[in-house]
Amino acid sequence: MLFFAVYLTLFILLIAVSPFDQQKDKTVKYGYVGIVAILCLMAACRPVGLDKDSQTYVYYVELGTERVEPSFHWISSFVTATGAGVRGLFVIYALLSIPLMAYALTRNTSLWYLTLASWMSHYFMVQNLTQIRIAVSVAIFFLLIPYLHAGRKWLFVGGICLASLFHYSALVLLPLVFFKSATLSRRARIMLCLIPVIGFVLAASSSALLAAIPIPGIQEKLELYEKIKDNGVVDTESVNLLSVKYLAKLLVYYFVLWKYDILQKRTPYLAFWMKAYACSLLSYAVLSFIPTFAFRISEVLGVVEVAIIPFLIYTVRPQAVGRAFVSVYCLALLLYNVFINELFTLNLS
């Protein structure tokens, strides 16, 4: 409970000071670095059992596993050899992912503090405190966005390959290299409007379609997954395309498309973000018959939401009302993740 109290206090502080970060003076920069340092400390020192994956990492470090990426083997071997154990693992991943992501956010947006609050409301909990290997991958991805926008595609491809050493799911980001970052035309926006609808249509038949693809091993793996899920061998969270959380994402997505002409003047990356966001929504629906894949892939692609949401402050006049709307949305998402999704275990002794 103490961890959550500190976390919520830091989140509220970010919301309170966010109107003052526009000048980017020394106070703002030092404040940003200080908050990022606190986030690193919290992630590195969190109690085992706070999140859903930390107990698994204890098992991995103590007993080993072959089912992870090369980088994890290297880091795990290092902390084992030095006697640092799982705490050392948390420290290294926190220092790799959080400062890198925080720096990448400053390269993508001018709304530093509000973007940190947006990050804390969902993706920091899901990735930096839980799926810590993915956290490094998405930080590298965010750092690469300006380079892709500048046309340095090979650098983007190389960076994503590097990110895949931390989590293989980063490879789903490779097709984004073909996305142009030019302003979205009216026709392109109409196409983006249709993508979630297509996702809903395909959701009902995607399992059968994928199983029919003559790729060696596909049918067998799908059949095995369905069998162990039906037998209760694995605990899977079902995908609900009508859940409050997914509908809220759709609301943000369509609202941004509606206000696109206003928002695209504020950031050169909006077109790319929205294409990635569309892929996130589509993958969540199409892969709904395999919940683990649906959640994992949609969140790797959907991390751009961290930067999109703060820009909604420019869609409402006066801007203070827009800022209040974004603040309430992020606070509601944070509380939903803690008390409904139970991303934190609050009753740790």
CSV table of C-alpha atoms in Angstrom, one decimal:
chain,number,residue,atom,x,y,z
A,1,MET,CA,0.0,0.0,0.0
A,2,LEU,CA,2.9,2.3,0.7
A,3,PHE,CA,4.3,1.8,-2.8
A,4,PHE,CA,0.9,2.7,-4.3
A,5,ALA,CA,0.6,5.8,-2.1
A,6,VAL,CA,4.0,7.1,-3.2
A,7,TYR,CA,3.2,6.2,-6.8
A,8,LEU,CA,-0.1,8.1,-6.7
A,9,THR,CA,1.5,11.1,-5.0
A,10,LEU,CA,4.2,11.3,-7.7
A,11,PHE,CA,1.5,11.0,-10.4
A,12,ILE,CA,-0.6,13.9,-8.9
A,13,LEU,CA,2.6,16.0,-8.6
A,14,LEU,CA,3.2,15.5,-12.3
A,15,ILE,CA,-0.3,16.6,-13.1
A,16,ALA,CA,0.0,19.7,-10.8
A,17,VAL,CA,3.3,20.9,-12.3
A,18,SER,CA,2.6,20.0,-15.9
A,19,PRO,CA,1.3,23.5,-16.9
A,20,PHE,CA,4.7,24.9,-16.1
A,21,ASP,CA,7.0,22.7,-18.2
A,22,GLN,CA,6.6,24.7,-21.5
A,23,GLN,CA,9.7,26.8,-21.0
A,24,LYS,CA,12.1,23.9,-20.5
A,25,ASP,CA,14.3,26.0,-18.2
A,26,LYS,CA,16.8,24.4,-15.7
A,27,THR,CA,14.1,24.0,-13.1
A,28,VAL,CA,11.9,22.0,-15.5
A,29,LYS,CA,14.8,19.9,-16.7
A,30,TYR,CA,16.1,19.1,-13.2
A,31,GLY,CA,12.6,18.4,-12.1
A,32,TYR,CA,12.2,15.9,-15.0
A,33,VAL,CA,15.4,14.2,-14.2
A,34,GLY,CA,14.5,14.0,-10.5
A,35,ILE,CA,11.1,12.4,-11.2
A,36,VAL,CA,12.7,9.9,-13.6
A,37,ALA,CA,15.3,9.1,-10.9
A,38,ILE,CA,12.5,8.4,-8.4
A,39,LEU,CA,10.7,6.1,-10.9
A,40,CYS,CA,14.0,4.2,-11.4
A,41,LEU,CA,14.3,3.8,-7.6
A,42,MET,CA,10.7,2.6,-7.3
A,43,ALA,CA,11.1,0.1,-10.1
A,44,ALA,CA,14.4,-1.2,-8.8
A,45,CYS,CA,13.4,-1.4,-5.1
A,46,ARG,CA,9.8,-2.6,-5.5
A,47,PRO,CA,8.8,-5.6,-3.3
A,48,VAL,CA,8.7,-9.0,-5.0
A,49,GLY,CA,5.1,-9.9,-5.5
A,50,LEU,CA,3.9,-6.3,-6.1
A,51,ASP,CA,3.4,-7.0,-9.8
A,52,LYS,CA,2.3,-10.1,-11.6
A,53,ASP,CA,5.7,-11.2,-13.0
A,54,SER,CA,8.2,-10.6,-10.3
A,55,GLN,CA,7.8,-14.0,-8.7
A,56,THR,CA,8.4,-15.5,-12.2
A,57,TYR,CA,11.7,-13.6,-12.4
A,58,VAL,CA,12.8,-15.0,-9.1
A,59,TYR,CA,12.2,-18.4,-10.5
A,60,TYR,CA,14.1,-17.6,-13.7
A,61,VAL,CA,17.1,-16.2,-11.8
A,62,GLU,CA,17.3,-19.0,-9.3
A,63,LEU,CA,16.5,-22.0,-11.5
A,64,GLY,CA,17.1,-20.6,-15.0
A,65,THR,CA,15.0,-20.9,-18.2
A,66,GLU,CA,15.6,-21.5,-21.9
A,67,ARG,CA,12.5,-19.6,-23.0
A,68,VAL,CA,13.8,-16.1,-22.9
A,69,GLU,CA,15.9,-13.8,-25.1
A,70,PRO,CA,19.7,-13.7,-25.2
A,71,SER,CA,19.9,-10.4,-23.2
A,72,PHE,CA,18.1,-11.9,-20.3
A,73,HIS,CA,20.5,-14.8,-20.1
A,74,TRP,CA,23.4,-12.3,-20.1
A,75,ILE,CA,21.9,-10.1,-17.4
A,76,SER,CA,20.7,-13.1,-15.3
A,77,SER,CA,24.2,-14.7,-15.5
A,78,PHE,CA,25.7,-11.4,-14.4
A,79,VAL,CA,23.5,-10.9,-11.3
A,80,THR,CA,23.9,-14.6,-10.4
A,81,ALA,CA,27.7,-14.4,-10.6
A,82,THR,CA,27.8,-11.2,-8.5
A,83,GLY,CA,25.3,-12.4,-6.0
A,84,ALA,CA,22.9,-9.6,-6.7
A,85,GLY,CA,20.0,-12.0,-7.4
A,86,VAL,CA,16.6,-10.9,-8.6
A,87,ARG,CA,17.1,-7.4,-7.0
A,88,GLY,CA,20.1,-6.9,-9.2
A,89,LEU,CA,17.9,-7.9,-12.2
A,90,PHE,CA,15.3,-5.3,-11.3
A,91,VAL,CA,18.0,-2.6,-10.9
A,92,ILE,CA,19.6,-3.3,-14.3
A,93,TYR,CA,16.3,-3.4,-16.2
A,94,ALA,CA,15.1,-0.3,-14.5
A,95,LEU,CA,18.3,1.6,-15.4
A,96,LEU,CA,18.1,0.3,-19.0
A,97,SER,CA,14.4,1.0,-19.7
A,98,ILE,CA,13.3,4.0,-17.6
A,99,PRO,CA,16.0,6.7,-18.4
A,100,LEU,CA,16.0,5.6,-22.1
A,101,MET,CA,12.3,5.9,-22.4
A,102,ALA,CA,12.2,9.2,-20.5
A,103,TYR,CA,14.9,10.6,-22.8
A,104,ALA,CA,13.0,9.2,-25.9
A,105,LEU,CA,9.8,11.0,-24.8
A,106,THR,CA,11.6,14.3,-24.7
A,107,ARG,CA,12.6,13.7,-28.3
A,108,ASN,CA,9.0,13.0,-29.3
A,109,THR,CA,7.0,15.6,-27.4
A,110,SER,CA,7.2,19.0,-25.7
A,111,LEU,CA,4.7,18.0,-23.0
A,112,TRP,CA,7.2,16.3,-20.7
A,113,TYR,CA,5.4,16.2,-17.4
A,114,LEU,CA,2.0,15.4,-18.7
A,115,THR,CA,3.5,12.6,-20.9
A,116,LEU,CA,5.2,11.1,-17.8
A,117,ALA,CA,1.8,11.1,-16.1
A,118,SER,CA,0.3,9.4,-19.2
A,119,TRP,CA,3.1,6.8,-19.1
A,120,MET,CA,2.5,6.2,-15.4
A,121,SER,CA,-1.2,5.7,-15.8
A,122,HIS,CA,-0.8,2.4,-17.7
A,123,TYR,CA,2.3,1.5,-19.7
A,124,PHE,CA,4.8,2.1,-16.8
A,125,MET,CA,2.9,-0.3,-14.7
A,126,VAL,CA,2.4,-2.9,-17.4
A,127,GLN,CA,5.9,-2.8,-18.9
A,128,ASN,CA,8.4,-1.1,-16.6
A,129,LEU,CA,7.1,-2.8,-13.4
A,130,THR,CA,5.8,-6.0,-14.9
A,131,GLN,CA,7.0,-7.0,-18.4
A,132,ILE,CA,10.5,-5.6,-17.8
A,133,ARG,CA,12.1,-7.1,-20.9
A,134,ILE,CA,9.5,-5.5,-23.1
A,135,ALA,CA,10.1,-2.2,-21.4
A,136,VAL,CA,13.6,-2.0,-22.9
A,137,SER,CA,12.3,-2.9,-26.3
A,138,VAL,CA,9.6,-0.2,-26.4
A,139,ALA,CA,12.1,2.4,-25.1
A,140,ILE,CA,14.4,1.7,-28.0
A,141,PHE,CA,11.4,1.9,-30.3
A,142,PHE,CA,10.4,5.3,-29.1
A,143,LEU,CA,13.9,6.5,-29.4
A,144,LEU,CA,13.9,5.4,-33.1
A,145,ILE,CA,10.7,7.3,-34.1
A,146,PRO,CA,12.4,10.6,-34.9
A,147,TYR,CA,15.0,8.8,-37.0
A,148,LEU,CA,12.4,7.0,-39.0
A,149,HIS,CA,10.6,10.3,-39.5
A,150,ALA,CA,13.8,11.7,-40.9
A,151,GLY,CA,14.0,8.8,-43.4
A,152,ARG,CA,16.7,6.8,-41.7
A,153,LYS,CA,14.9,3.5,-42.3
A,154,TRP,CA,18.0,1.2,-41.9
A,155,LEU,CA,18.7,2.7,-38.5
A,156,PHE,CA,15.1,2.0,-37.5
A,157,VAL,CA,15.4,-1.6,-38.7
A,158,GLY,CA,18.7,-2.1,-36.9
A,159,GLY,CA,17.3,-0.6,-33.8
A,160,ILE,CA,14.3,-2.9,-33.8
A,161,CYS,CA,16.5,-5.9,-34.3
A,162,LEU,CA,18.5,-4.8,-31.2
A,163,ALA,CA,15.2,-4.3,-29.3
A,164,SER,CA,14.2,-7.9,-30.2
A,165,LEU,CA,17.2,-9.1,-28.2
A,166,PHE,CA,15.4,-7.8,-25.1
A,167,HIS,CA,12.0,-9.2,-26.2
A,168,TYR,CA,11.1,-11.1,-29.4
A,169,SER,CA,7.7,-9.4,-29.7
A,170,ALA,CA,9.6,-6.2,-30.7
A,171,LEU,CA,9.8,-7.8,-34.2
A,172,VAL,CA,6.2,-6.9,-34.8
A,173,LEU,CA,7.4,-3.3,-35.0
A,174,LEU,CA,9.5,-4.0,-38.1
A,175,PRO,CA,6.6,-3.4,-40.6
A,176,LEU,CA,6.2,0.1,-39.3
A,177,VAL,CA,9.3,1.0,-41.3
A,178,PHE,CA,7.0,1.2,-44.3
A,179,PHE,CA,4.7,3.8,-42.7
A,180,LYS,CA,5.1,7.2,-44.1
A,181,SER,CA,5.1,10.0,-41.6
A,182,ALA,CA,3.6,12.5,-44.0
A,183,THR,CA,0.3,14.3,-43.0
A,184,LEU,CA,-2.7,12.0,-43.2
A,185,SER,CA,-5.0,12.8,-46.1
A,186,ARG,CA,-8.7,12.8,-45.8
A,187,ARG,CA,-8.8,9.4,-47.6
A,188,ALA,CA,-6.2,8.0,-45.2
A,189,ARG,CA,-8.2,9.1,-42.2
A,190,ILE,CA,-11.3,7.4,-43.5
A,191,MET,CA,-9.2,4.2,-43.9
A,192,LEU,CA,-8.0,4.5,-40.4
A,193,CYS,CA,-11.6,4.9,-39.2
A,194,LEU,CA,-12.4,1.6,-40.8
A,195,ILE,CA,-9.6,-0.4,-39.2
A,196,PRO,CA,-11.2,-1.0,-35.8
A,197,VAL,CA,-14.4,-2.0,-37.6
A,198,ILE,CA,-12.5,-4.5,-39.7
A,199,GLY,CA,-10.9,-5.8,-36.5
A,200,PHE,CA,-14.4,-6.5,-35.0
A,201,VAL,CA,-15.4,-8.3,-38.2
A,202,LEU,CA,-12.3,-10.4,-38.3
A,203,ALA,CA,-12.3,-11.2,-34.6
A,204,ALA,CA,-15.0,-13.8,-35.1
A,205,SER,CA,-13.2,-15.8,-37.8
A,206,SER,CA,-9.5,-15.0,-37.2
A,207,SER,CA,-8.8,-18.3,-35.3
A,208,ALA,CA,-10.2,-20.4,-38.1
A,209,LEU,CA,-8.4,-18.4,-40.8
A,210,LEU,CA,-5.0,-18.6,-39.1
A,211,ALA,CA,-5.4,-22.3,-38.4
A,212,ALA,CA,-6.1,-22.9,-42.1
A,213,ILE,CA,-2.8,-21.2,-43.2
A,214,PRO,CA,-0.5,-24.0,-44.4
A,215,ILE,CA,2.5,-22.9,-42.2
A,216,PRO,CA,4.2,-25.9,-40.5
A,217,GLY,CA,3.4,-25.9,-36.8
A,218,ILE,CA,0.7,-23.3,-36.8
A,219,GLN,CA,-2.2,-25.7,-36.6
A,220,GLU,CA,-0.5,-27.8,-34.0
A,221,LYS,CA,0.3,-24.9,-31.8
A,222,LEU,CA,-3.2,-23.4,-32.0
A,223,GLU,CA,-4.7,-26.8,-31.2
A,224,LEU,CA,-2.4,-27.3,-28.2
A,225,TYR,CA,-3.1,-23.8,-26.9
A,226,GLU,CA,-6.9,-24.4,-27.1
A,227,LYS,CA,-6.5,-27.7,-25.4
A,228,ILE,CA,-4.5,-26.5,-22.4
A,229,LYS,CA,-6.8,-23.4,-22.1
A,230,ASP,CA,-9.9,-25.6,-22.1
A,231,ASN,CA,-8.3,-27.9,-19.5
A,232,GLY,CA,-7.4,-25.0,-17.3
A,233,VAL,CA,-3.7,-25.6,-17.4
A,234,VAL,CA,-3.0,-22.0,-18.2
A,235,ASP,CA,-4.7,-19.0,-16.6
A,236,THR,CA,-5.7,-16.7,-19.4
A,237,GLU,CA,-7.5,-13.4,-19.3
A,238,SER,CA,-10.1,-13.3,-22.0
A,239,VAL,CA,-10.3,-10.5,-24.5
A,240,ASN,CA,-13.4,-8.4,-24.3
A,241,LEU,CA,-13.8,-6.1,-27.3
A,242,LEU,CA,-16.6,-4.3,-25.4
A,243,SER,CA,-14.6,-3.7,-22.2
A,244,VAL,CA,-14.5,-0.2,-20.7
A,245,LYS,CA,-10.7,-0.1,-21.3
A,246,TYR,CA,-10.9,-1.0,-25.0
A,247,LEU,CA,-13.8,1.3,-25.6
A,248,ALA,CA,-11.9,4.1,-24.0
A,249,LYS,CA,-9.0,3.4,-26.4
A,250,LEU,CA,-11.4,3.6,-29.3
A,251,LEU,CA,-12.8,6.8,-28.0
A,252,VAL,CA,-9.4,8.4,-27.9
A,253,TYR,CA,-8.5,7.0,-31.3
A,254,TYR,CA,-11.6,8.4,-33.1
A,255,PHE,CA,-11.4,11.7,-31.2
A,256,VAL,CA,-7.9,12.2,-32.4
A,257,LEU,CA,-8.9,11.4,-36.0
A,258,TRP,CA,-11.7,13.9,-35.6
A,259,LYS,CA,-9.4,16.6,-34.3
A,260,TYR,CA,-6.5,15.6,-36.5
A,261,ASP,CA,-6.2,19.0,-38.3
A,262,ILE,CA,-5.7,20.7,-35.0
A,263,LEU,CA,-3.3,18.2,-33.5
A,264,GLN,CA,-1.0,17.6,-36.5
A,265,LYS,CA,0.1,21.2,-36.3
A,266,ARG,CA,1.5,20.5,-32.8
A,267,THR,CA,3.6,17.4,-33.6
A,268,PRO,CA,5.2,16.0,-36.8
A,269,TYR,CA,4.8,12.4,-35.5
A,270,LEU,CA,1.1,12.2,-35.2
A,271,ALA,CA,0.5,10.4,-38.5
A,272,PHE,CA,3.0,7.7,-37.6
A,273,TRP,CA,1.6,7.4,-34.0
A,274,MET,CA,-2.0,7.0,-35.3
A,275,LYS,CA,-1.0,4.3,-37.8
A,276,ALA,CA,0.8,2.3,-35.1
A,277,TYR,CA,-2.2,2.9,-32.8
A,278,ALA,CA,-4.5,1.5,-35.5
A,279,CYS,CA,-2.3,-1.6,-35.8
A,280,SER,CA,-2.6,-2.0,-32.0
A,281,LEU,CA,-6.4,-1.9,-32.1
A,282,LEU,CA,-6.5,-4.3,-35.0
A,283,SER,CA,-4.1,-6.8,-33.5
A,284,TYR,CA,-6.0,-6.8,-30.3
A,285,ALA,CA,-9.2,-7.8,-32.1
A,286,VAL,CA,-7.8,-10.2,-34.7
A,287,LEU,CA,-5.7,-12.1,-32.1
A,288,SER,CA,-8.5,-12.1,-29.5
A,289,PHE,CA,-8.7,-15.9,-29.7
A,290,ILE,CA,-5.2,-16.0,-28.2
A,291,PRO,CA,-5.4,-13.5,-25.3
A,292,THR,CA,-1.7,-13.6,-24.4
A,293,PHE,CA,-0.7,-12.7,-27.9
A,294,ALA,CA,-3.5,-10.1,-28.2
A,295,PHE,CA,-2.5,-8.3,-25.1
A,296,ARG,CA,1.3,-8.5,-25.7
A,297,ILE,CA,1.3,-7.4,-29.4
A,298,SER,CA,-1.3,-4.7,-29.0
A,299,GLU,CA,0.5,-3.1,-26.1
A,300,VAL,CA,3.9,-3.1,-27.9
A,301,LEU,CA,2.3,-1.3,-30.8
A,302,GLY,CA,0.0,0.8,-28.7
A,303,VAL,CA,2.7,2.3,-26.5
A,304,VAL,CA,2.4,5.4,-28.8
A,305,GLU,CA,-0.7,6.2,-26.8
A,306,VAL,CA,1.6,7.5,-24.1
A,307,ALA,CA,2.5,10.4,-26.3
A,308,ILE,CA,-0.9,10.8,-28.0
A,309,ILE,CA,-3.1,11.4,-25.0
A,310,PRO,CA,-1.4,14.5,-23.6
A,311,PHE,CA,-1.9,16.3,-27.0
A,312,LEU,CA,-5.6,16.2,-26.4
A,313,ILE,CA,-5.2,19.3,-24.2
A,314,TYR,CA,-5.1,21.3,-27.5
A,315,THR,CA,-8.5,20.0,-28.7
A,316,VAL,CA,-10.6,21.9,-26.1
A,317,ARG,CA,-10.9,25.6,-25.3
A,318,PRO,CA,-9.9,27.0,-22.9
A,319,GLN,CA,-6.8,24.8,-22.7
A,320,ALA,CA,-7.2,24.4,-19.0
A,321,VAL,CA,-10.3,22.4,-19.6
A,322,GLY,CA,-8.5,20.2,-22.1
A,323,ARG,CA,-5.7,19.7,-19.5
A,324,ALA,CA,-8.3,18.8,-16.9
A,325,PHE,CA,-9.9,16.3,-19.2
A,326,VAL,CA,-6.5,14.6,-19.9
A,327,SER,CA,-5.7,14.6,-16.2
A,328,VAL,CA,-9.0,13.0,-15.2
A,329,TYR,CA,-8.7,10.4,-18.0
A,330,CYS,CA,-5.1,9.4,-16.9
A,331,LEU,CA,-6.1,9.3,-13.2
A,332,ALA,CA,-9.2,7.1,-14.0
A,333,LEU,CA,-7.0,4.8,-16.1
A,334,LEU,CA,-4.4,4.5,-13.3
A,335,LEU,CA,-7.1,3.7,-10.7
A,336,TYR,CA,-8.7,1.2,-13.1
A,337,ASN,CA,-5.4,-0.6,-13.6
A,338,VAL,CA,-4.8,-0.8,-9.8
A,339,PHE,CA,-8.2,-1.6,-8.5
A,340,ILE,CA,-9.9,-3.4,-11.4
A,341,ASN,CA,-7.0,-5.0,-13.4
A,342,GLU,CA,-5.1,-5.4,-10.1
A,343,LEU,CA,-1.7,-4.6,-11.6
A,344,PHE,CA,-0.5,-3.9,-8.1
A,345,THR,CA,-0.8,-6.2,-5.1
A,346,LEU,CA,-1.8,-3.7,-2.4
A,347,ASN,CA,-1.9,-6.0,0.6
A,348,LEU,CA,1.8,-6.9,0.8
A,349,SER,CA,3.0,-7.5,4.3
